[in-house]
mmCIF file of C-alpha atoms in Angstrom:
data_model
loop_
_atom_site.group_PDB
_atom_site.id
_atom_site.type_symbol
_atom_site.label_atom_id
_atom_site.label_comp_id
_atom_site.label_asym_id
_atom_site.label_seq_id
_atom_site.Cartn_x
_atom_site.Cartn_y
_atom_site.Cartn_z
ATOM 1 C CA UNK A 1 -20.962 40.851 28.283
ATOM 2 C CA UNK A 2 -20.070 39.037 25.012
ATOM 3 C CA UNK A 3 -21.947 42.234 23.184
ATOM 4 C CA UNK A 4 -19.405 44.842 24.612
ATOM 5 C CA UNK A 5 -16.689 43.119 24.334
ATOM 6 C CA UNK A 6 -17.684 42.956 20.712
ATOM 7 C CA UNK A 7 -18.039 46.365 20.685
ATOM 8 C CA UNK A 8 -15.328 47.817 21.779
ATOM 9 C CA UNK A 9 -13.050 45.326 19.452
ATOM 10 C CA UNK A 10 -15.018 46.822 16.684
ATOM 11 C CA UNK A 11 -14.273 50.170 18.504
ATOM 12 C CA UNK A 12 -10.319 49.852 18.695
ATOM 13 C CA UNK A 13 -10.056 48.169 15.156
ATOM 14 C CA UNK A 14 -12.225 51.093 13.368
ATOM 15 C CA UNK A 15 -9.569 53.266 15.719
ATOM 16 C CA UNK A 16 -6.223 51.687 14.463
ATOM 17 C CA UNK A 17 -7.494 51.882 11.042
ATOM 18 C CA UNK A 18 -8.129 55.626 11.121
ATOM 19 C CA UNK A 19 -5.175 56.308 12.656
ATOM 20 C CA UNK A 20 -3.148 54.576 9.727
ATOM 21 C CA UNK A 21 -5.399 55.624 7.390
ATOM 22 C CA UNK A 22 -4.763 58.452 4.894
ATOM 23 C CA UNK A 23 -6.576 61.068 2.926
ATOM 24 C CA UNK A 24 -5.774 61.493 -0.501
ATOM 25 C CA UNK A 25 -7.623 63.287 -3.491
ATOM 26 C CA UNK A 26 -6.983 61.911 -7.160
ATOM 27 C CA UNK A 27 -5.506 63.861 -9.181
ATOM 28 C CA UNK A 28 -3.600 62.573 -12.212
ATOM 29 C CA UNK A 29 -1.117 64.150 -14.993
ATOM 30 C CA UNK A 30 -2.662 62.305 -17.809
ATOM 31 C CA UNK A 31 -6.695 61.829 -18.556
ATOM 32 C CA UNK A 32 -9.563 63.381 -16.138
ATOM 33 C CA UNK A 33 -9.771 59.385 -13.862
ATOM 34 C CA UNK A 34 -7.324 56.743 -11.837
ATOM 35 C CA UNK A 35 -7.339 53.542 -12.957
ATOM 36 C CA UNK A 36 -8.294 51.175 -9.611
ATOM 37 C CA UNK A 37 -6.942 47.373 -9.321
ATOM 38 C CA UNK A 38 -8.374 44.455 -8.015
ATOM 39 C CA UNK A 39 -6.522 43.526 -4.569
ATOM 40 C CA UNK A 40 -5.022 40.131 -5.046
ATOM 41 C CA UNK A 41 -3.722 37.867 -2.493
ATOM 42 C CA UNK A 42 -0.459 35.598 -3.724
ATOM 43 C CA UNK A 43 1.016 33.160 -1.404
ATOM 44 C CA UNK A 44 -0.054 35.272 1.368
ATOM 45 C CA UNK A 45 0.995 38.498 0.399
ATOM 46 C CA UNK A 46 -0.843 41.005 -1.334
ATOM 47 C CA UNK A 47 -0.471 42.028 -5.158
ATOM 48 C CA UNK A 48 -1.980 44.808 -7.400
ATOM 49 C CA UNK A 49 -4.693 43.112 -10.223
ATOM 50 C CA UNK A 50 -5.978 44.416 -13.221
ATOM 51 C CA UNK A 51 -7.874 47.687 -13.724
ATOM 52 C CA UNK A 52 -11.828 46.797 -12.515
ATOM 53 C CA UNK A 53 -12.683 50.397 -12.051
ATOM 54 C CA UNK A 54 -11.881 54.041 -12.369
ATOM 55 C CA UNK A 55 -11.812 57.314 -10.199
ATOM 56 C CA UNK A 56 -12.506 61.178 -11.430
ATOM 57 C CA UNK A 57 -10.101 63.465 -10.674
ATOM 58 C CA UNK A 58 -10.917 65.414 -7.590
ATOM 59 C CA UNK A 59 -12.845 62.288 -5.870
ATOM 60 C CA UNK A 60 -11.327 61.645 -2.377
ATOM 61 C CA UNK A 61 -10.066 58.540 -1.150
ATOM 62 C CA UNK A 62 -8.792 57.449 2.265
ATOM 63 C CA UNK A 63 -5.907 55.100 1.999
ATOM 64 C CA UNK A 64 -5.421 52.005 4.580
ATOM 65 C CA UNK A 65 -2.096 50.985 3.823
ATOM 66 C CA UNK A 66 0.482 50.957 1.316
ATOM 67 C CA UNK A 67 1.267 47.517 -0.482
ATOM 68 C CA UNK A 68 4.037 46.031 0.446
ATOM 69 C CA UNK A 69 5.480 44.369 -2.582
ATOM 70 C CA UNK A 70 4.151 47.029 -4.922
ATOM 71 C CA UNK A 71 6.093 49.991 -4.230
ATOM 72 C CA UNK A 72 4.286 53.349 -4.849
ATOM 73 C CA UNK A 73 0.567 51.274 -4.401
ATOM 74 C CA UNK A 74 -1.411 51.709 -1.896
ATOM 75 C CA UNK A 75 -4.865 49.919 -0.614
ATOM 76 C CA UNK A 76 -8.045 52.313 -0.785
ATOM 77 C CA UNK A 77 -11.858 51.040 0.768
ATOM 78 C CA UNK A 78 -14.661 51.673 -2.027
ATOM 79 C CA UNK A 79 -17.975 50.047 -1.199
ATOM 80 C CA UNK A 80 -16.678 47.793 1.551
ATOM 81 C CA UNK A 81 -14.196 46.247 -1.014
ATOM 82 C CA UNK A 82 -10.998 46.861 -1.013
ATOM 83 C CA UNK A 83 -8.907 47.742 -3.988
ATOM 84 C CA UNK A 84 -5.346 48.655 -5.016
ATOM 85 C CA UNK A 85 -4.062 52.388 -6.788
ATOM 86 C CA UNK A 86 -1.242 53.738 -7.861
ATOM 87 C CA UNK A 87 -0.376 56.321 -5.173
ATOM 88 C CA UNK A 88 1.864 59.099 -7.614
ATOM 89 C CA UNK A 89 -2.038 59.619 -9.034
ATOM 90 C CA UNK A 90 -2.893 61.058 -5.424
ATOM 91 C CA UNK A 91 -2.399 64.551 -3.922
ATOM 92 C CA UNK A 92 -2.031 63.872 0.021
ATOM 93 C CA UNK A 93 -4.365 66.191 1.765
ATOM 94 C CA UNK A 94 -4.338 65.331 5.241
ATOM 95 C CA UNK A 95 -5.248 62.970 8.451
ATOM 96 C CA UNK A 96 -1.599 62.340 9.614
ATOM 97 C CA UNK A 97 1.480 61.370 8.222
ATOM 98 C CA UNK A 98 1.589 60.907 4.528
ATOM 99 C CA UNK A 99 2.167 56.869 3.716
ATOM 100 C CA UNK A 100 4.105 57.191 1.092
ATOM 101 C CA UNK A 101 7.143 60.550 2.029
ATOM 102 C CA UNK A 102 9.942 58.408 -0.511
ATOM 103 C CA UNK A 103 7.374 58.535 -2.856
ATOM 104 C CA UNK A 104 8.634 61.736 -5.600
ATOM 105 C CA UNK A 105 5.540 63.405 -6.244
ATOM 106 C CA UNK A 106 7.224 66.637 -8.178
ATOM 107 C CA UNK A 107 3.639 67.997 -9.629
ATOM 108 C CA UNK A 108 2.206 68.482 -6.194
ATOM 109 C CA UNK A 109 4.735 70.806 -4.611
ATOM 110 C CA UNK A 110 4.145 74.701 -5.686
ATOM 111 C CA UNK A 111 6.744 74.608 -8.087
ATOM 112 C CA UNK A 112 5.558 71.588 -9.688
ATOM 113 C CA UNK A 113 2.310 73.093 -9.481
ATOM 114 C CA UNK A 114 3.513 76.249 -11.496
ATOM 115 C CA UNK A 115 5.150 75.011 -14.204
ATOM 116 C CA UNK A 116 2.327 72.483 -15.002
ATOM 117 C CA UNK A 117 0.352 75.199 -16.351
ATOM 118 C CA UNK A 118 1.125 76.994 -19.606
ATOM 119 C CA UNK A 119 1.780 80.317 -18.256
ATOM 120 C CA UNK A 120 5.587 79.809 -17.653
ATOM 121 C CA UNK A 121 6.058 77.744 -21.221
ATOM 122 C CA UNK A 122 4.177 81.034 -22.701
ATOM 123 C CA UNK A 123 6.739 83.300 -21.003
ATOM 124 C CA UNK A 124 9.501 81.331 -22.473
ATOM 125 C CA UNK A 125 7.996 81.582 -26.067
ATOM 126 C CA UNK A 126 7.208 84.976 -25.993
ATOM 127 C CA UNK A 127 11.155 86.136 -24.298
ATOM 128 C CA UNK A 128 12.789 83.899 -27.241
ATOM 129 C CA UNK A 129 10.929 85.239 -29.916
ATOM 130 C CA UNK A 130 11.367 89.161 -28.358
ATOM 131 C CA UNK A 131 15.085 88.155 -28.176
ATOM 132 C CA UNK A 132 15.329 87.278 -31.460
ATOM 133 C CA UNK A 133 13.388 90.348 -32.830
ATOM 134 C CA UNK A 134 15.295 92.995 -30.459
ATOM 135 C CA UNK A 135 18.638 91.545 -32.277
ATOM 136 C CA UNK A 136 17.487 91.856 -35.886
ATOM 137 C CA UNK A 137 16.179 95.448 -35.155
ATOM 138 C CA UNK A 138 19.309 95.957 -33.196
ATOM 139 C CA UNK A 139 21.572 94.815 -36.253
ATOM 140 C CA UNK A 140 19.433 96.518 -38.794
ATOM 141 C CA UNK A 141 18.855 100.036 -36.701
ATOM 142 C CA UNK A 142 21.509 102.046 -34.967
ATOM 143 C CA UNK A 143 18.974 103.807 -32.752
ATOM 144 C CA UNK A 144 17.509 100.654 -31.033
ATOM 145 C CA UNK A 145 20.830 99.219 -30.503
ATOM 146 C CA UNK A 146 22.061 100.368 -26.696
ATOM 147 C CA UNK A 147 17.960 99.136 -25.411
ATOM 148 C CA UNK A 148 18.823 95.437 -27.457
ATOM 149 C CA UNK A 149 22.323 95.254 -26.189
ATOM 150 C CA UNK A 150 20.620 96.004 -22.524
ATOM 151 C CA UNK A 151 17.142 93.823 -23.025
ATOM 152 C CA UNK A 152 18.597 90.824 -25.029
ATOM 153 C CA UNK A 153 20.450 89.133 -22.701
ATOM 154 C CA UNK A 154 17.741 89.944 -20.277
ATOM 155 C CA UNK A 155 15.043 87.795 -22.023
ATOM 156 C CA UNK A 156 17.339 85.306 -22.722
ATOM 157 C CA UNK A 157 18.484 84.449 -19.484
ATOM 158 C CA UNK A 158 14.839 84.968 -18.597
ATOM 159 C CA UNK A 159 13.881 82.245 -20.819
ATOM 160 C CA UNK A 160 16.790 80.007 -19.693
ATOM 161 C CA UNK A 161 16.045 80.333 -15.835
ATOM 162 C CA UNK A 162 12.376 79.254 -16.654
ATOM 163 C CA UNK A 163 13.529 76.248 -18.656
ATOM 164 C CA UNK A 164 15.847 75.117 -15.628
ATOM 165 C CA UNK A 165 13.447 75.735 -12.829
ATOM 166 C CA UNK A 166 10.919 73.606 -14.630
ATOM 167 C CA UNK A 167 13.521 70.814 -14.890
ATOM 168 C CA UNK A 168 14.402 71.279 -11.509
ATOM 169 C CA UNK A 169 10.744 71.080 -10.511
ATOM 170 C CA UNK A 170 9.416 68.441 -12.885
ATOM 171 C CA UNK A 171 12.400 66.668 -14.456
ATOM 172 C CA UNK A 172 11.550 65.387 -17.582
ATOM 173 C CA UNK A 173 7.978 65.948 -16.571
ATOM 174 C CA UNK A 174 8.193 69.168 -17.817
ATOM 175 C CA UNK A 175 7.600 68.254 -21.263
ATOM 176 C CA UNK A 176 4.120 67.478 -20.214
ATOM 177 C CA UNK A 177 2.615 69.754 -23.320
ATOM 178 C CA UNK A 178 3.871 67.458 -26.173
ATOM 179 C CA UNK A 179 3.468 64.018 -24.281
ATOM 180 C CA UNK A 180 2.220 61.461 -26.773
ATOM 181 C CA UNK A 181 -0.169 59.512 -23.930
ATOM 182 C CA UNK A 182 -2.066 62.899 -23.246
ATOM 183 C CA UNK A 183 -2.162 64.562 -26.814
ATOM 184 C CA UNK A 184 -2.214 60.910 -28.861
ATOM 185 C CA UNK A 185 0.636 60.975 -31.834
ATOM 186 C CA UNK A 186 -0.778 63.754 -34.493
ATOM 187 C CA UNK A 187 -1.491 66.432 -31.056
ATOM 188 C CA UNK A 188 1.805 65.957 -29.845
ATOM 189 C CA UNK A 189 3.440 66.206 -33.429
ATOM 190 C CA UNK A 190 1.729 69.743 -33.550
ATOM 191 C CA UNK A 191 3.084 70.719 -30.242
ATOM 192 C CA UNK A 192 6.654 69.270 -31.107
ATOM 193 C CA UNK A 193 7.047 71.593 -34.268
ATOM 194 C CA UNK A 194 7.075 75.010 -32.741
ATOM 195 C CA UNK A 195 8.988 73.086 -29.718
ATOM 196 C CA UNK A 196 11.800 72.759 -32.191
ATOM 197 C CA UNK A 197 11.349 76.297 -33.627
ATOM 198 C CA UNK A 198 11.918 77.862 -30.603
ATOM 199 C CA UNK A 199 14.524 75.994 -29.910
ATOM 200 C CA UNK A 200 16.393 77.285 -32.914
ATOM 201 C CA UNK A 201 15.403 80.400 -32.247
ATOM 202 C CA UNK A 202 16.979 80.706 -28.601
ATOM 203 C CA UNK A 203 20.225 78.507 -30.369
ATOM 204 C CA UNK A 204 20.528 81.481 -32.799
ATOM 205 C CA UNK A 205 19.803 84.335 -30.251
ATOM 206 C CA UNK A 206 23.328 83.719 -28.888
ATOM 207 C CA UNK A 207 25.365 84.315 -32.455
ATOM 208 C CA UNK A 208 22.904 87.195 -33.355
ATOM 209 C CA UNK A 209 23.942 88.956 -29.893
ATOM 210 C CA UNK A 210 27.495 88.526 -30.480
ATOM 211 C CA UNK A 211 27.085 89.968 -34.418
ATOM 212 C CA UNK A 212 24.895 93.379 -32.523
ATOM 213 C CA UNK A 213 27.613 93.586 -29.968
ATOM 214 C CA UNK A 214 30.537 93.632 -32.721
ATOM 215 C CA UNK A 215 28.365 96.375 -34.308
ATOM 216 C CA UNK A 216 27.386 98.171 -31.489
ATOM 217 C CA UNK A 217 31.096 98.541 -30.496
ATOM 218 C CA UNK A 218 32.632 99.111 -34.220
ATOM 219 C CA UNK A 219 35.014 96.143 -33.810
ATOM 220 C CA UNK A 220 35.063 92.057 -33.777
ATOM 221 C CA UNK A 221 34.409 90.166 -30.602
ATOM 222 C CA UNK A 222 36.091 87.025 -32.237
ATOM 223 C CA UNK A 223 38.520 86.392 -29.259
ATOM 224 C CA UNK A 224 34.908 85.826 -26.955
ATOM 225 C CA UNK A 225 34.029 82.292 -26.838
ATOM 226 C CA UNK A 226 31.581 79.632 -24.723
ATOM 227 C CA UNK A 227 32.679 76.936 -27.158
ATOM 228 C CA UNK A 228 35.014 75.011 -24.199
ATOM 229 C CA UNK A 229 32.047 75.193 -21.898
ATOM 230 C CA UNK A 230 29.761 74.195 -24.941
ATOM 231 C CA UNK A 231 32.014 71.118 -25.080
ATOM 232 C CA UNK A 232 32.555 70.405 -21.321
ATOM 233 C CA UNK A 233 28.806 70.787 -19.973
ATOM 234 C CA UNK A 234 27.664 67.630 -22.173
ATOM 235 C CA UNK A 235 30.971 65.937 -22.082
ATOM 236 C CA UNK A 236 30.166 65.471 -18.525
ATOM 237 C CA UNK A 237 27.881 62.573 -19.123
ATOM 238 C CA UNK A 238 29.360 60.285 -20.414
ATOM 239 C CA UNK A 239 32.774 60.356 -18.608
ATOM 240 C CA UNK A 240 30.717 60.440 -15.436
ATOM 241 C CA UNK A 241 29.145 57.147 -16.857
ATOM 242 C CA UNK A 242 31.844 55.374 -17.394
ATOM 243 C CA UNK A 243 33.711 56.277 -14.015
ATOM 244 C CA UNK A 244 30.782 55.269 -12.459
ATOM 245 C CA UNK A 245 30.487 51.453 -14.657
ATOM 246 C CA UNK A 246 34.218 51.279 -13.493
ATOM 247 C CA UNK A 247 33.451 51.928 -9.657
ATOM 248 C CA UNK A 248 30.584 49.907 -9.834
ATOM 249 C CA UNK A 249 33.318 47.033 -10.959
ATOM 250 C CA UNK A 250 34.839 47.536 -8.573
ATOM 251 C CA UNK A 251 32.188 46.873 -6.199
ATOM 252 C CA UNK A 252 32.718 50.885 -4.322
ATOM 253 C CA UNK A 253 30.079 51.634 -1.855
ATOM 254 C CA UNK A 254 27.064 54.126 -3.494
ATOM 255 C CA UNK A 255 28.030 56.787 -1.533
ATOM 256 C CA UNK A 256 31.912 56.190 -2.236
ATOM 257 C CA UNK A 257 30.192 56.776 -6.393
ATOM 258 C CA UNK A 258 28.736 59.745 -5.790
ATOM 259 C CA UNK A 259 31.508 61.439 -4.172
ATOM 260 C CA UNK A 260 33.371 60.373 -7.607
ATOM 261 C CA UNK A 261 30.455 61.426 -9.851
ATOM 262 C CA UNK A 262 30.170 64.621 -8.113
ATOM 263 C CA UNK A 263 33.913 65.324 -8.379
ATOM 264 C CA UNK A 264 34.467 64.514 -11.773
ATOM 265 C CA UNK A 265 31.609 66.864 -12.704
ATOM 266 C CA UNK A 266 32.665 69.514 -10.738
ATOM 267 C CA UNK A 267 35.942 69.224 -12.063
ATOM 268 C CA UNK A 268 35.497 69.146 -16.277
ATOM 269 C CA UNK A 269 32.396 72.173 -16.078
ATOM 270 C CA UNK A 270 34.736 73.889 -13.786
ATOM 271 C CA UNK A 271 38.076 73.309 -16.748
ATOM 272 C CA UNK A 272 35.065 74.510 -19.618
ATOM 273 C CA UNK A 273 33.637 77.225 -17.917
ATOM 274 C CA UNK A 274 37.453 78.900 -16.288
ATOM 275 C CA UNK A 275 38.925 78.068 -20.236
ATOM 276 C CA UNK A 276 35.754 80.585 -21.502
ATOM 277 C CA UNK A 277 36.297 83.098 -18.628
ATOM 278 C CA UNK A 278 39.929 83.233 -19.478
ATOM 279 C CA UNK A 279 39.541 84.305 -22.926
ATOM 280 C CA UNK A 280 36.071 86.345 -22.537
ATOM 281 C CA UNK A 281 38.762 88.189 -19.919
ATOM 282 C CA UNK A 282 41.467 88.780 -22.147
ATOM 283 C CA UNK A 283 39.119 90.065 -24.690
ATOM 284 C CA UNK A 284 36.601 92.640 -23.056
ATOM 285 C CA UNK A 285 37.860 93.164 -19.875
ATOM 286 C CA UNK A 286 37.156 91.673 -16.395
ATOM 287 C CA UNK A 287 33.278 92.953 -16.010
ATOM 288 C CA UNK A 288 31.901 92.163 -19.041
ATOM 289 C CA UNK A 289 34.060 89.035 -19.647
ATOM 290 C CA UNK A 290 32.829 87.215 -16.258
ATOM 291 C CA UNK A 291 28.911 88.639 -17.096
ATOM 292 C CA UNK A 292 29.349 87.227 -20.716
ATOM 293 C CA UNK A 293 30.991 83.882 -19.432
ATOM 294 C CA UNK A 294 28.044 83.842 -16.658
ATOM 295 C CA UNK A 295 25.679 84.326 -19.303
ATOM 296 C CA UNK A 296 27.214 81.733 -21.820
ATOM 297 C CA UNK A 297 26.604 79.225 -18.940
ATOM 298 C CA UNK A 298 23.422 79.817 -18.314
ATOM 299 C CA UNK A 299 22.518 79.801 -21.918
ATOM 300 C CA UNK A 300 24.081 76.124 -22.502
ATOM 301 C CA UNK A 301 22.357 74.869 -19.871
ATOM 302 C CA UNK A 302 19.151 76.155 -21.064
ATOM 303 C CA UNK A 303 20.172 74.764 -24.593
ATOM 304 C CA UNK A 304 20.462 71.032 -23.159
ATOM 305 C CA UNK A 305 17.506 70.833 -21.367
ATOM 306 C CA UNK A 306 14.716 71.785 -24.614
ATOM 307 C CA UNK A 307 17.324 69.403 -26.390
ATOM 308 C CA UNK A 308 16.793 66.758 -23.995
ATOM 309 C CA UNK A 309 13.074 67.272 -24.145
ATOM 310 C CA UNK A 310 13.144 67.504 -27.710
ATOM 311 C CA UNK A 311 15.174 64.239 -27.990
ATOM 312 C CA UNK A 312 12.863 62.339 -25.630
ATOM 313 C CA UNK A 313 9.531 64.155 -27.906
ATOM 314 C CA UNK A 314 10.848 62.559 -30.817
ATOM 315 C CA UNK A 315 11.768 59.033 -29.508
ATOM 316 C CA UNK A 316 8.739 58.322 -28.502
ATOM 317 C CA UNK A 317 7.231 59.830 -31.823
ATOM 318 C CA UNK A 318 9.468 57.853 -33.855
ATOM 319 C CA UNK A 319 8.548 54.811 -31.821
ATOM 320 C CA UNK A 320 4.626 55.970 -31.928
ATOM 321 C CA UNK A 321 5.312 55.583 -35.986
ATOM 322 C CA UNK A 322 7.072 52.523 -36.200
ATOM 323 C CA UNK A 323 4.446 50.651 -34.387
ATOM 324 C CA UNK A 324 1.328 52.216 -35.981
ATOM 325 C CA UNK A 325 3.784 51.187 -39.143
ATOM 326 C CA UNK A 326 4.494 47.999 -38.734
ATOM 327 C CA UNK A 327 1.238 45.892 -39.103
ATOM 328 C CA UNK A 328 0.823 47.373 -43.055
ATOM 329 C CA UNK A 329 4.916 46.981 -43.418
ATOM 330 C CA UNK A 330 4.372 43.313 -42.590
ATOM 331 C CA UNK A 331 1.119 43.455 -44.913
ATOM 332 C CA UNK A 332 2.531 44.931 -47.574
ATOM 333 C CA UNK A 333 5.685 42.463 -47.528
ATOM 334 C CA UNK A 334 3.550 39.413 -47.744
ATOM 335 C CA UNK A 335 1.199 40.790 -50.749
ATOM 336 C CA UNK A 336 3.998 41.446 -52.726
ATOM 337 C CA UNK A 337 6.193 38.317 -51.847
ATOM 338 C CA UNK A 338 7.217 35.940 -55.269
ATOM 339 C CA UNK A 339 8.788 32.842 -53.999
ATOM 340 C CA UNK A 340 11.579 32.353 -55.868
ATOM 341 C CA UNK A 341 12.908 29.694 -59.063
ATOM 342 C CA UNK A 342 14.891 27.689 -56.254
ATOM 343 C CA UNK A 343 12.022 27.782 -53.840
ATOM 344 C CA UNK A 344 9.601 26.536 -56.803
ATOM 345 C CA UNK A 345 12.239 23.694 -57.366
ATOM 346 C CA UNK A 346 13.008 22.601 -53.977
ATOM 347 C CA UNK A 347 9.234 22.614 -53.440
ATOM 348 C CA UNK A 348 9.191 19.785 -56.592
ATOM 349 C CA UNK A 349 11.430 17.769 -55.056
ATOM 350 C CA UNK A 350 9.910 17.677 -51.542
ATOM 351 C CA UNK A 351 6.617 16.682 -53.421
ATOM 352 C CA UNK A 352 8.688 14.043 -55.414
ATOM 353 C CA UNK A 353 10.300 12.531 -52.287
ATOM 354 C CA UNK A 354 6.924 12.200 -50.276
ATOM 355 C CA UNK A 355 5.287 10.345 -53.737
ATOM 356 C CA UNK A 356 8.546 8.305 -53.745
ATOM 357 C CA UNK A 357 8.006 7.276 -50.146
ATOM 358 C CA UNK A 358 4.519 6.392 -50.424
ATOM 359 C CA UNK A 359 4.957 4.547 -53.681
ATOM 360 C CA UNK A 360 8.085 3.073 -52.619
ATOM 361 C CA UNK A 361 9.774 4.322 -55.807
ATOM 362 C CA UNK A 362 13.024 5.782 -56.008
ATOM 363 C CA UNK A 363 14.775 9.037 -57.902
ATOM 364 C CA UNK A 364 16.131 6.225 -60.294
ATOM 365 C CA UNK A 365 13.003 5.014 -61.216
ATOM 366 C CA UNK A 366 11.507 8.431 -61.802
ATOM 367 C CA UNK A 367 14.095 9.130 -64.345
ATOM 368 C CA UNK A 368 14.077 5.975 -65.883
ATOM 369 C CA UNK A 369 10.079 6.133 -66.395
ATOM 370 C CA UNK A 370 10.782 10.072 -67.823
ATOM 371 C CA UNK A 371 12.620 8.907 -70.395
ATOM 372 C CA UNK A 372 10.303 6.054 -71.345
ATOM 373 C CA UNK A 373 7.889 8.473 -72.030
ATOM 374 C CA UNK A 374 10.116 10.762 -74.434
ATOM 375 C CA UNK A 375 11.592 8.240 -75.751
ATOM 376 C CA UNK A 376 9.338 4.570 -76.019
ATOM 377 C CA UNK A 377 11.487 3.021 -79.080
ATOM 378 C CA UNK A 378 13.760 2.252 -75.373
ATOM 379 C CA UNK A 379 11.215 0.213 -74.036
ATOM 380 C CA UNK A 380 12.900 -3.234 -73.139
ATOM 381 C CA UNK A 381 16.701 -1.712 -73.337
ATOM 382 C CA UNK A 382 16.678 0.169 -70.040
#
């Protein structure tokens, strides 16, 4: 009797563990393996240890449970032990619910999936760089100038719709081809420099269309402008910022914040881009003027992603340098160190006090002996 009752204990518990239990495969945006953590228990509760072993992408693991106290962890069975692992390293595959739905996994969904590849980033190179081209030949040679007036803004708003669909799928995770921790400092430098070329080059693209429109059309588009949305799109950041430090003063509920935040946005973009309408309007008509204005948005938008990317790039190479710099800074600084005259003196007299203290002399005496020595005919007079 005391056998199956045994039994079906083990039964149910091997039950209620499958039917929590997840499958997940490994698959991780930096290196070819997971890192896996001991399981610690603290006070009763459980906590994520150091790295004991590691996982190859592709291997499948079921997880038990997620970790309380460790937010995106979760506890995996290998061998009969269990250990701890960061679940934004696993794709969910299957066996129920997943265990961890707040969890923002952006590479795993099919956009995230798409623009974790090259082939988009390629697309973006090769539209920039045909933008640029079409407009030189378009400036230099009448007969190519009504295709580049028609194909230009095209590619270019080609290229920018890429560039914000891969930071609406991936966020700053989109920069994934010059990351320092995959590429280590010298591969990412190399993937950096062309990063900033073509940057320049889509920066540029928007003058050199303006220059083969004023030639294409035999007068001056001078009146056009995106400069007020140029000015309003990244002013929004910081004034949002600093509503939002106010309203957080003022102790406003989160949602109360974003209603704010989203306002205020709304509100300065929508002054920029109405400011650039208005005048594009005024100066080529109502057609073109909203299609150029459209454009212009699109393009600025475009522009402050790669610039965030490029910004964030070059942080981390700058702080990549200083680091790798500082040990032979610090080296080099102590080599050539000299103390100085006063140092050499004060030195003197700390040696002088500690012989006066152990000889029970004073500064008096010292002086008094000096000048015995210099001068002897005093002997008996001082």
């Amino acid at each position: 009797m005391n056998t199956i009752k045994t039994m079906i204990i083990v039964i149910l518990t091997f039950l209620a563990i499958s039917a929590s239990a997840q499958t997940y495969v490994v698959d991780t945006a930096d290196g070819d393996s997971l890192d896996v953590n001991e399981l610690l228990t603290i006070k009763g509760k459980e906590a994520v240890g150091r790295d004991v072993l590691r996982m190859a992408n592709g291997d499948t693991l079921i997880v038990l449970r997620p970790i309380e106290n460790f937010s995106g962890h979760g506890v995996v069975n290998i061998d009969g032990k269990e250990y701890a692992v960061a679940a934004s390293e696993l794709r969910y595959v299957g066996g129920g619910e997943d265990l961890f739905p707040d969890l923002e996994r952006r590479r795993f969904t099919p956009q995230g999936q798409y623009y974790s590849g090259l082939t988009p980033y390629i697309y973006v190179v090769a539209m920039v760089i045909g933008s640029l081209v079409l407009c030189l030949l378009g400036i230099r040679f009448r007969f190519i100038r009504a295709v580049a007036l028609i194909i230009v803004p095209l590619l270019i708003a080609g290229s920018c719709y890429l560039e914000i669909s891969a930071w609406l799928a991936l966020k700053t995770d989109m920069f994934w081809w010059c990351d320092k921790a995959r590429y280590g400092f010298w591969g990412s430098v190399l993937r950096v420099l062309p990063f900033a070329g073509v940057l320049v080059c889509q920066i540029v693209s928007y003058p050199l269309y303006k220059r083969l429109m004023d030639i294409a059309d035999g007068n001056s588009h001078a009146d056009t402008t995106i400069i007020p949305m140029a000015i309003s799109f990244p002013a929004v950041f910081p004034v949002v910022f600093i509503v939002l430090l106010v309203c957080a003063l003022f102790h406003m509920s989160k949602s109360m914040q974003s209603s704010i935040g989203l306002g205020i946005s709304i509100c300065i973009t929508g002054i920029g881009f109405l400011t650039s309408a208005y005048f594009n309007i005024k100066a080529i008509g109502w057609i073109r003027g909203i299609i150029f204005t459209i454009f212009g948005a699109v393009y600025i938008v475009a522009a402050m992603v790669c610039l965030v990317g490029l910004g964030i790039a070059m942080w981390e190479l700058f702080l990549q340098m200083v680091i790798t710099m500082l040990p032979y800074v610090f080296l080099f600084v102590v080599l050539t160190h000299k103390p100085a005259a006063n140092d050499s003196k004060s030195k003197a007299e700390e040696r002088d006090s500690t012989l006066d203290i152990i000889m029970g002399t004073t500064k008096a005496d010292r002086k008094r002996e000096e000048r015995l020595r210099k001068e002897p005919w005093l002997k008996g007079r001082i």
